[in-house]
Coordinates of C-alpha atoms and ligand atoms in Angstrom, one line a residue:
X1 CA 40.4 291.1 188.0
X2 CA 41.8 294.5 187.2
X3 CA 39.9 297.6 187.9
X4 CA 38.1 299.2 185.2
X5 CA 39.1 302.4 183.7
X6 CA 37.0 305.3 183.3
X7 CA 37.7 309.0 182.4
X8 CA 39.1 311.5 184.8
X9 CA 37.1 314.8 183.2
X10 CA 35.1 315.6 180.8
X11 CA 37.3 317.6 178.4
X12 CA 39.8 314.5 178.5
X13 CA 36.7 312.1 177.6
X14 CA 35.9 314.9 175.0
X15 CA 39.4 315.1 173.7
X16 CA 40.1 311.3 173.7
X17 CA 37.0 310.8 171.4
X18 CA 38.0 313.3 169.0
X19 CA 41.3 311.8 168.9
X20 CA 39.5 309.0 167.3
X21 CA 37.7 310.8 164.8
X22 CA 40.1 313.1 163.5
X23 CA 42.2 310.7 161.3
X24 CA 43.7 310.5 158.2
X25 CA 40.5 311.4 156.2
X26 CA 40.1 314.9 157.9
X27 CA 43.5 315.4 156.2
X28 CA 43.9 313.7 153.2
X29 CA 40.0 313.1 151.9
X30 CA 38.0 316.0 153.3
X31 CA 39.5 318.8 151.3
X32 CA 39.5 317.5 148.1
X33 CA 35.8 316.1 148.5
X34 CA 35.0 319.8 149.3
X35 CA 36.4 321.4 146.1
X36 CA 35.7 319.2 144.0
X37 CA 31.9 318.8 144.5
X38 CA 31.0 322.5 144.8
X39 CA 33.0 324.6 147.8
X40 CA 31.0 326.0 150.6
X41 CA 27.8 324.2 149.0
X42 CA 29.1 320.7 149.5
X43 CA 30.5 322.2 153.5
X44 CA 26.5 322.8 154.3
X45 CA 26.0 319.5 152.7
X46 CA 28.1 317.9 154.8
X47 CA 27.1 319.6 158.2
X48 CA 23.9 318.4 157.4
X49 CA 24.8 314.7 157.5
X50 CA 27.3 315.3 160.3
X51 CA 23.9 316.5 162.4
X52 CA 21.6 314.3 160.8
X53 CA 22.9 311.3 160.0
X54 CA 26.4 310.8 161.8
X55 CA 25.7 312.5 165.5
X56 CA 22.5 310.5 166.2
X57 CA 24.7 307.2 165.6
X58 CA 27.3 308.3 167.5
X59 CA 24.3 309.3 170.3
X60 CA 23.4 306.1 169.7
X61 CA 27.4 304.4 170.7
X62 CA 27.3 306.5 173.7
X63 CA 23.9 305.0 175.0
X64 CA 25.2 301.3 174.2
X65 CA 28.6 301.7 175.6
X66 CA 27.5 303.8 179.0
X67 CA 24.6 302.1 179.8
X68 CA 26.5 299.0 180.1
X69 CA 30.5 299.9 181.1
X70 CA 31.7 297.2 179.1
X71 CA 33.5 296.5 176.1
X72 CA 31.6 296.1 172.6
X73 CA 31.3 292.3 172.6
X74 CA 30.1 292.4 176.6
X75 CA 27.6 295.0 175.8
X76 CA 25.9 293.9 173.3
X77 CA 25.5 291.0 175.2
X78 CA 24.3 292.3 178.2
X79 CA 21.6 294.1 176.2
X80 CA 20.3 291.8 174.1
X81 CA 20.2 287.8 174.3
X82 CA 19.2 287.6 170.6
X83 CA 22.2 286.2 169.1
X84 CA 21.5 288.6 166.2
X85 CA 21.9 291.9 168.1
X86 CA 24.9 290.5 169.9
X87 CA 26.3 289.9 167.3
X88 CA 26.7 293.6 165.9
X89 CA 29.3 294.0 169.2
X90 CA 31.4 291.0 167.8
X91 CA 31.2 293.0 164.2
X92 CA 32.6 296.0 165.7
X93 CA 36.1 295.0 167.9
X94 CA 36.4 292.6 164.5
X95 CA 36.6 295.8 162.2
X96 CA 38.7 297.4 164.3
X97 CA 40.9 295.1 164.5
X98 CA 41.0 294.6 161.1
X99 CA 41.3 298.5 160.0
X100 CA 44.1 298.3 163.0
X101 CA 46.3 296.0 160.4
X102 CA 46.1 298.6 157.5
X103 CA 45.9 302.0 158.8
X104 CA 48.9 301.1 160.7
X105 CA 50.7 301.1 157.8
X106 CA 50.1 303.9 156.6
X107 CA 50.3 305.7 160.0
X108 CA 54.1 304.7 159.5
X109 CA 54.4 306.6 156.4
X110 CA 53.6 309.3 158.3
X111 CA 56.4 308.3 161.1
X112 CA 58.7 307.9 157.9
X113 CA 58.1 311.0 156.4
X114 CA 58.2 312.9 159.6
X115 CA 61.3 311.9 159.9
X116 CA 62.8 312.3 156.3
X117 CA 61.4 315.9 157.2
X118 CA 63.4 316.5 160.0
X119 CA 66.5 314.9 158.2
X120 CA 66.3 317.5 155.8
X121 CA 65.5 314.4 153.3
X122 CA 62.2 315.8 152.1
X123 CA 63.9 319.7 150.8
X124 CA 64.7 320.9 147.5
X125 CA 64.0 319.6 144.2
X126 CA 63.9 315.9 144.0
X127 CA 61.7 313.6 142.2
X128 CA 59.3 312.5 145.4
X129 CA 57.5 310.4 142.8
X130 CA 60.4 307.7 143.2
X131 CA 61.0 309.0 146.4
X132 CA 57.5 307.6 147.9
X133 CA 57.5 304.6 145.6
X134 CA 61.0 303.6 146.6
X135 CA 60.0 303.4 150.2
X136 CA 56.9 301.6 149.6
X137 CA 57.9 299.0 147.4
X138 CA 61.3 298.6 149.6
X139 CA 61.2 294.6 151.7
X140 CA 61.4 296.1 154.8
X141 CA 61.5 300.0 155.6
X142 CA 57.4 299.8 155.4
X143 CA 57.4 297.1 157.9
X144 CA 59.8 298.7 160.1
X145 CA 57.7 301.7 160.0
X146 CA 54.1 300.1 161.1
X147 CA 55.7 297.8 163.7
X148 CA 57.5 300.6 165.2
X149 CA 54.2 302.9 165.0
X150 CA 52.0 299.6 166.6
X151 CA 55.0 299.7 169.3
X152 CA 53.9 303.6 169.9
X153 CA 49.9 302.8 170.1
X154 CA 50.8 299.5 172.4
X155 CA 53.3 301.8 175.3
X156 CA 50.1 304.3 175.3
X157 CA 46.8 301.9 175.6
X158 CA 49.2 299.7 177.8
X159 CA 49.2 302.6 180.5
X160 CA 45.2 302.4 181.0
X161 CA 42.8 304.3 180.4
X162 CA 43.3 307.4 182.3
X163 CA 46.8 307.6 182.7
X164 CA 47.3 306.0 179.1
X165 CA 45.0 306.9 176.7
X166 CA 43.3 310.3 177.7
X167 CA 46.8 311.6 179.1
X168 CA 48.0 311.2 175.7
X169 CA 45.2 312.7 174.4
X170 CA 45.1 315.7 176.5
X171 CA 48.9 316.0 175.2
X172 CA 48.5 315.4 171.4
X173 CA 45.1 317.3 171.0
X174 CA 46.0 320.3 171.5
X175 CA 48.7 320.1 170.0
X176 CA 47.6 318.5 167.0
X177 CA 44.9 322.0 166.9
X178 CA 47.7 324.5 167.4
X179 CA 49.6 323.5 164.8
X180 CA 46.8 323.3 161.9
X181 CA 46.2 326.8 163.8
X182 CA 49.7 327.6 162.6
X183 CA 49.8 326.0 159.9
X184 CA 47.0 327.8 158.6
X185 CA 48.3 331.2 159.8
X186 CA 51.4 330.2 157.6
X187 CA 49.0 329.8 154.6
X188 CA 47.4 333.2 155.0
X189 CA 50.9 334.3 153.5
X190 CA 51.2 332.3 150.3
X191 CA 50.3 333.7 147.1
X192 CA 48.0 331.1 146.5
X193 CA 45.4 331.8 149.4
X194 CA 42.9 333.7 147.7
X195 CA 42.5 331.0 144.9
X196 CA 43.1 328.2 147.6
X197 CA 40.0 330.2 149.6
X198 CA 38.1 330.4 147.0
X199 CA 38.5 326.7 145.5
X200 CA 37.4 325.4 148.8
X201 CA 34.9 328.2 149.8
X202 CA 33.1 329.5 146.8
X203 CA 29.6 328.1 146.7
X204 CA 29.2 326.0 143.6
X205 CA 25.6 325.0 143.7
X206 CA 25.8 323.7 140.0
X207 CA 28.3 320.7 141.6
X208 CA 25.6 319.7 143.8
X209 CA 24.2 316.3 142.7
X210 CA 23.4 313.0 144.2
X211 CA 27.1 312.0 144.3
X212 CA 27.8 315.3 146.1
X213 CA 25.3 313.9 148.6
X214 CA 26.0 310.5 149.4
X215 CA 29.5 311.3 149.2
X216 CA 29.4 313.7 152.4
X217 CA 27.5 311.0 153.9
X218 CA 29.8 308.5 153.3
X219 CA 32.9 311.1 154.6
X220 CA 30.6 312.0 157.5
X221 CA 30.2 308.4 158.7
X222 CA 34.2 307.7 158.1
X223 CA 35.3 310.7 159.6
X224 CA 33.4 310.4 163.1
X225 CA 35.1 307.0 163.2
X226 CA 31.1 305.3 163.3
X227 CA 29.9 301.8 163.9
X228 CA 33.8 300.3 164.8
X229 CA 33.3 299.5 168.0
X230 CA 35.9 302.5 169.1
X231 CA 32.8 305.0 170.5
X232 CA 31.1 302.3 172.3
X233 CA 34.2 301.3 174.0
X234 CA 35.2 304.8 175.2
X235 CA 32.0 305.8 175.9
X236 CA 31.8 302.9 178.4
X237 CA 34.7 305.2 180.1
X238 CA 32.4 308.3 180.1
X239 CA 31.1 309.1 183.8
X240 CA 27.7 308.9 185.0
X241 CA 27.4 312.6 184.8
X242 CA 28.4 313.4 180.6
X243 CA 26.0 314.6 179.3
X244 CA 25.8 312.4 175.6
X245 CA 24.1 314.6 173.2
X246 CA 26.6 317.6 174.6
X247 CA 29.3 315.3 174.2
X248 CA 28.5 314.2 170.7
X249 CA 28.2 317.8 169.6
X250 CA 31.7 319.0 171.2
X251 CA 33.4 315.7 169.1
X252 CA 31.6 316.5 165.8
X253 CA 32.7 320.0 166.1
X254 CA 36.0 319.5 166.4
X255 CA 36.0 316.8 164.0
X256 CA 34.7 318.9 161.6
X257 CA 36.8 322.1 162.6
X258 CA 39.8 319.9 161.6
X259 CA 38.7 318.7 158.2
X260 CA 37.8 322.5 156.8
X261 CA 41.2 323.7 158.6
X262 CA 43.1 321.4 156.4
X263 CA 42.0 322.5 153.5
X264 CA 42.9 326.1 154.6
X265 CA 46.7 324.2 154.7
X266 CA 46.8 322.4 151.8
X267 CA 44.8 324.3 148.8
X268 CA 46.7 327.8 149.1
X269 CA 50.1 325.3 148.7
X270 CA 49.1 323.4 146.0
X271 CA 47.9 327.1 144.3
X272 CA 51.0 329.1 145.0
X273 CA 53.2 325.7 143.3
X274 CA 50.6 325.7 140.9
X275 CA 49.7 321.9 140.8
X276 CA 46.0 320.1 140.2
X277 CA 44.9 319.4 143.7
X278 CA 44.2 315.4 143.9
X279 CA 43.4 313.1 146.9
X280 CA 44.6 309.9 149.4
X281 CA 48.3 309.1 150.0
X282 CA 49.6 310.6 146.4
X283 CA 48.4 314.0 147.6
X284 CA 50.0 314.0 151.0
X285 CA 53.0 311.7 150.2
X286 CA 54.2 313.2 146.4
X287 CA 52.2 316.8 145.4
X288 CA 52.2 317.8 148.9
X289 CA 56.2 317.2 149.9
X290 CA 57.2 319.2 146.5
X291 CA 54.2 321.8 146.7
X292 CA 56.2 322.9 150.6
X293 CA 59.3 323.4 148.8
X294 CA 58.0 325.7 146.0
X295 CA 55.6 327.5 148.1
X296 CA 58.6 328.8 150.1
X297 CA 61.4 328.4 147.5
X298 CA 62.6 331.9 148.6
X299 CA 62.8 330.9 152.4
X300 CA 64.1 326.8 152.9
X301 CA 63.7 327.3 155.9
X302 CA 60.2 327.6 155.8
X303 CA 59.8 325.3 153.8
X304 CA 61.3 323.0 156.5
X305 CA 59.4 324.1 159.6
X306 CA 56.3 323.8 157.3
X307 CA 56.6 320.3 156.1
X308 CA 57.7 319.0 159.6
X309 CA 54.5 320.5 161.1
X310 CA 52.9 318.8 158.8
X311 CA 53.8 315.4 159.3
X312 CA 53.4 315.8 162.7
X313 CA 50.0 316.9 162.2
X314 CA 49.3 313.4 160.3
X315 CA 51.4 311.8 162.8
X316 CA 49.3 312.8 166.2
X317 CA 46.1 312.4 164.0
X318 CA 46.9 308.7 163.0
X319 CA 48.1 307.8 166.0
X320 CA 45.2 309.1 168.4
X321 CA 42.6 306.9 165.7
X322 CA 45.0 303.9 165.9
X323 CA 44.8 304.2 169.9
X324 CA 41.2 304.1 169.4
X325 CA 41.4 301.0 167.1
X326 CA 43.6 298.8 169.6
X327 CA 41.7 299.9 172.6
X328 CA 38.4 298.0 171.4
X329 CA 40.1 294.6 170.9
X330 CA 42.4 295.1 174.3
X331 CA 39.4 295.7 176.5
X332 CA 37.5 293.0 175.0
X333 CA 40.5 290.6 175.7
X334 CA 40.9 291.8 178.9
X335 CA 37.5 291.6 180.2
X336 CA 36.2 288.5 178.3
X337 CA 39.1 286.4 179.1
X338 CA 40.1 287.4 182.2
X339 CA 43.6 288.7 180.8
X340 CA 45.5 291.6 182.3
X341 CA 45.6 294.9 180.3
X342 CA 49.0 294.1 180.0
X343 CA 49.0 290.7 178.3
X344 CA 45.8 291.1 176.4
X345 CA 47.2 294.9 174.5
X346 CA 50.1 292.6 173.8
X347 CA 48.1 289.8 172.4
X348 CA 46.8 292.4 169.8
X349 CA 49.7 294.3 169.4
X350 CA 51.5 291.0 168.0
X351 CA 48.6 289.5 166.0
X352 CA 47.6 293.1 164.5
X353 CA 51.3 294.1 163.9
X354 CA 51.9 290.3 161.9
X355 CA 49.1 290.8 159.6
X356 CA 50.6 294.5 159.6
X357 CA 53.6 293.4 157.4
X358 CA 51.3 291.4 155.0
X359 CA 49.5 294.7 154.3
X360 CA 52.5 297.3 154.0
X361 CA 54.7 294.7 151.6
X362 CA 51.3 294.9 149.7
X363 CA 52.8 298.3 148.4
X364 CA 55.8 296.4 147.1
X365 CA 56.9 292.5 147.0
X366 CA 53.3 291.5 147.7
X367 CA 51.8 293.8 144.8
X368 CA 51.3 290.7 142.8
X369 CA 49.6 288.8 145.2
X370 CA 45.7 289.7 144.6
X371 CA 42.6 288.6 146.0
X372 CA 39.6 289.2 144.0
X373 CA 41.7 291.7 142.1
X374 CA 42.4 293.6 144.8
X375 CA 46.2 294.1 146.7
X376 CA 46.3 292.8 151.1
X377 CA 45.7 296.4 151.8
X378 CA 43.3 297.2 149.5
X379 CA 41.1 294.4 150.2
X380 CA 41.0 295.2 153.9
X381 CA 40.2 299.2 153.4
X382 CA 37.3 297.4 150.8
X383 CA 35.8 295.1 153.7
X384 CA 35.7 297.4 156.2
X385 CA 35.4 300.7 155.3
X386 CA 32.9 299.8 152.6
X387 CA 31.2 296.9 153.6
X388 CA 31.2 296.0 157.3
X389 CA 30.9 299.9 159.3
X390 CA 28.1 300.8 156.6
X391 CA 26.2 297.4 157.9
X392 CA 27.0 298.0 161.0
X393 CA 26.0 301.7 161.4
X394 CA 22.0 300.3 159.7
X395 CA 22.2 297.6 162.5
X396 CA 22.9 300.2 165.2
X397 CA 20.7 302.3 164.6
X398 CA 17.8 299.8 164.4
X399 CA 19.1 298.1 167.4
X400 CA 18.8 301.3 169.8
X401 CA 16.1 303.1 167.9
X402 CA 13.9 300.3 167.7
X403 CA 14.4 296.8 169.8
X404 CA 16.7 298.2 172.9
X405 CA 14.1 299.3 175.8
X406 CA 13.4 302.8 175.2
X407 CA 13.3 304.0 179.3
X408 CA 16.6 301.9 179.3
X409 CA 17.4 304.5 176.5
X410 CA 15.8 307.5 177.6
X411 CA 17.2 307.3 181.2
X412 CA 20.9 306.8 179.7
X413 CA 20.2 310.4 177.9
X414 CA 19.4 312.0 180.7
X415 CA 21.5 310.2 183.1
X416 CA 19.0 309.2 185.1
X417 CA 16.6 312.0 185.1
X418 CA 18.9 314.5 185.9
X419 CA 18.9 316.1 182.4
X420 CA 16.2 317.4 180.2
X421 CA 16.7 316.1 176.6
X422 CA 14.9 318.4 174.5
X423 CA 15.7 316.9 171.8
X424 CA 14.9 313.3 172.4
X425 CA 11.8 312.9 170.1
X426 CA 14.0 314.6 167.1
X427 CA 17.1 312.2 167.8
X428 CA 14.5 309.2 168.1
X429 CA 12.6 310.2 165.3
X430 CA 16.7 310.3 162.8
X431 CA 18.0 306.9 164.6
X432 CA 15.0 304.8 163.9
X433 CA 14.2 306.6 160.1
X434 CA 16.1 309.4 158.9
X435 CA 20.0 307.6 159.8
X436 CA 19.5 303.7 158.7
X437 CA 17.7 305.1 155.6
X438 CA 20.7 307.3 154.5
X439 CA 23.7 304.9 154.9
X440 CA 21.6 302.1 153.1
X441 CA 21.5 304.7 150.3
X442 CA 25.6 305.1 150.9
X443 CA 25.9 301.3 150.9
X444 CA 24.1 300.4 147.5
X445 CA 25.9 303.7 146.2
X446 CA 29.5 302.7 147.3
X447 CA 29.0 299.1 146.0
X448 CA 27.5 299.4 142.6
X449 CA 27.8 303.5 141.7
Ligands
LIG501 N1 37.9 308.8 161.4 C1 39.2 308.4 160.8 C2 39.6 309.5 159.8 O1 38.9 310.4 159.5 C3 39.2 307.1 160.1 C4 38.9 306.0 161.0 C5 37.8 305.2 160.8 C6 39.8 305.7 162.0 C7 37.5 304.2 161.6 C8 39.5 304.7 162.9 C9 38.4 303.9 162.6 O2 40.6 309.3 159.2

């Protein structure tokens, strides 16, 4: 039996964590859900289900996952021998691995079009329109893309957990900041920045509705990566001296930090081009290729370095949430079965990476094949994303709130008694009403609104 991992420091077990919650959404969904339910109104919206609904989950992961130092599946079953309860642990590596198989393929777009970028195939005018659609719908650049992207995640979670998966992250982190810190800089001299500034930070309290609501609940819950089994596994790696709620603060800060810095990148493009700012893949994959080149039509070169960046960006920020996908369903393998690191990552890089192709032809040759009107891909972002992390955010939440041992609970917060948790009676008093409350609200509103 193999050794098991665990972190090296805290800002690595800080950094890897983020790495799983900044995503695709902080990039892609985040910005346009801010302008176009109200600016800065809809951003204290949001930091209010971030604190209130999202963090005392994500509290509530840490608690499972360290109290135990085992993967979902084992601990779940070491806390509970209802099958029930266990069975929200066998819920959680299952939707990872299943949001594995699609956002892999789309993490290869961004491998694709980092690439084109730094071929010089994304510059000047061009119709990116048939550009994108060519790609997708071709039989086998897609599926070259995801397979070589699954290849990527596999080499890092391979190396462990220290020397893989938090080495990488305390590489691509920081990196991934300092260039939306550049990035941003760069927008600061477009011609578009006080209207982008404005669009995304002008309060609009006249936007703010119930959608406006549950929609930043919904993005809040997404974006911290919640209820897929990725938290409880890494906090399993946390030492005995992190201190959770700290830890939980540090992750939804920079989670957060990320999402309002991308809109700082895109909206002052997509002003200065003057285009209609839209979201998802047709924002970052058509407006956003031709918005580069006009925004810096004077300077190509520019227009270059800022497009590569850019994919990059999306690059490190899909690749550190597909690390935190795999890892789930490798450490499960591994310690269930008795399988080294080695053979069980490779078990899931296979199985995940042949369901891959089924999901990026799904774009193309496979558009016609539809299950209950939906497309491969689409079918697996609907079961996941809207109907299995949802149910299994309501079951966490009960589960630790209100049938796990509370001095069990309360002596994982304050590792041991070495901490004072001032906040323990507020963070009981979300987890066990306020939390399970608001994403039942998200659920009913995301299935039939
Ligand atoms: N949090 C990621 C994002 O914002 C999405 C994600 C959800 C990734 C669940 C992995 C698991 O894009």
């Amino acid at each position: 039996m193999e050794k098991r991992g665990s972190f090296g420091s805290k800002l690595g077990a800080v950094l890897t964590a983020a790495g799983a919650a900044v995503g695709l959404g902080n990039i892609w969904r985040f910005p346009t859900e801010v302008g176009t339910h109200g600016g800065a109104a809809f951003i204290l919206i949001y930091l209010a289900c971030v604190v209130f609904v999202g963090m005392p989950v994500m509290v509530s992961e840490f608690v499972i996952g360290r109290s135990t130092r085992k993967n979902a599946i084992g601990a779940f079953r070491q806390l509970s021998d209802n099958c029930f309860w266990r069975n929200i642990g066998v819920q959680g590596v299952g939707v990872a691995f299943l949001i594995l198989c699609y956002y892999v393929v789309v993490s290869g777009w961004t491998l694709f079009y980092g690439v084109s970028s730094l071929a010089g195939q994304l510059q000047g005018a061009r119709d990116y329109e048939a550009f994108f659609h060519d790609f997708v719908g071709s039989w086998w650049m897609p599926v070259v893309a995801a397979l070589v992207f699954m290849l990527v995640v596999h080499w890092v979670v391979v190396r462990g957990v220290k020397e893989g998966i938090e080495r990488a992250s305390k590489v691509m982190m920081p990196m991934l900041l300092l260039i939306i810190g550049l990035l941003v800089i760069c927008s600061f001299s477009m011609s578009g920045f006080p209207q982008g500034f404005d669009f995304l930070l002008k309060p609009d309290f006249s936007k703010v509705n119930v959608d406006a609501v549950l929609s930043a609940m919904g993005q809040s819950f997404y974006s911290l990566s919640l209820a897929m089994g990725g938290l409880v596994t890494y906090s399993s790696y946390f030492t005995g001296d992190t201190n959770l709620m700290k830890t939980s603060f540090s992750i939804a800060g920079v989670d957060t930090s990320v999402a309002i810095l991308s809109g700082f990148v895109i909206f002052p493009a997509v002003f200065t081009a003057g285009v209609s700012p839209d979201a998802g893949p047709s924002l970052v994959f058509i407006t956003l290729p031709n918005v580069f080149n006009m925004a810096f039509s004077q300077v190509p070169l520019l227009s270059y370095i800022f497009s590569g960046l850019f994919y990059l960006l999306l690059f490190l920020a899909a690749l550190t949430s597909c690390i935190s996908l795999h890892e789930p369903v490798t450490a499960y393998l591994s310690e269930e079965y008795g399988l080294s690191r080695r053979r069980a990552a490779w078990v899931v890089t296979s199985v995940a990476g042949l369901v891959s192709v089924g999901c990026a032809l799904s774009f193309g040759p496979l558009k016609g094949l539809l299950i209950g009107g939906m497309s491969l891909f689409d079918l697996f972002d609907f079961v996941t994303a809207k109907l299995i992390l949802p149910l299994g955010g309501v079951l966490i939440t009960v589960f630790v709130g209100r049938v796990m041992d509370r001095r069990l609970v309360e002596q994982e917060l304050s590792n041991q008694g070495r901490l004072r948790v001032p906040l323990l009676r507020v963070w009981l008093l979300l987890v066990r009403w306020v939390s399970p409350a608001a994403i039942v609200l998200v659920f009913i509103n995301e299935l039939f609104g």
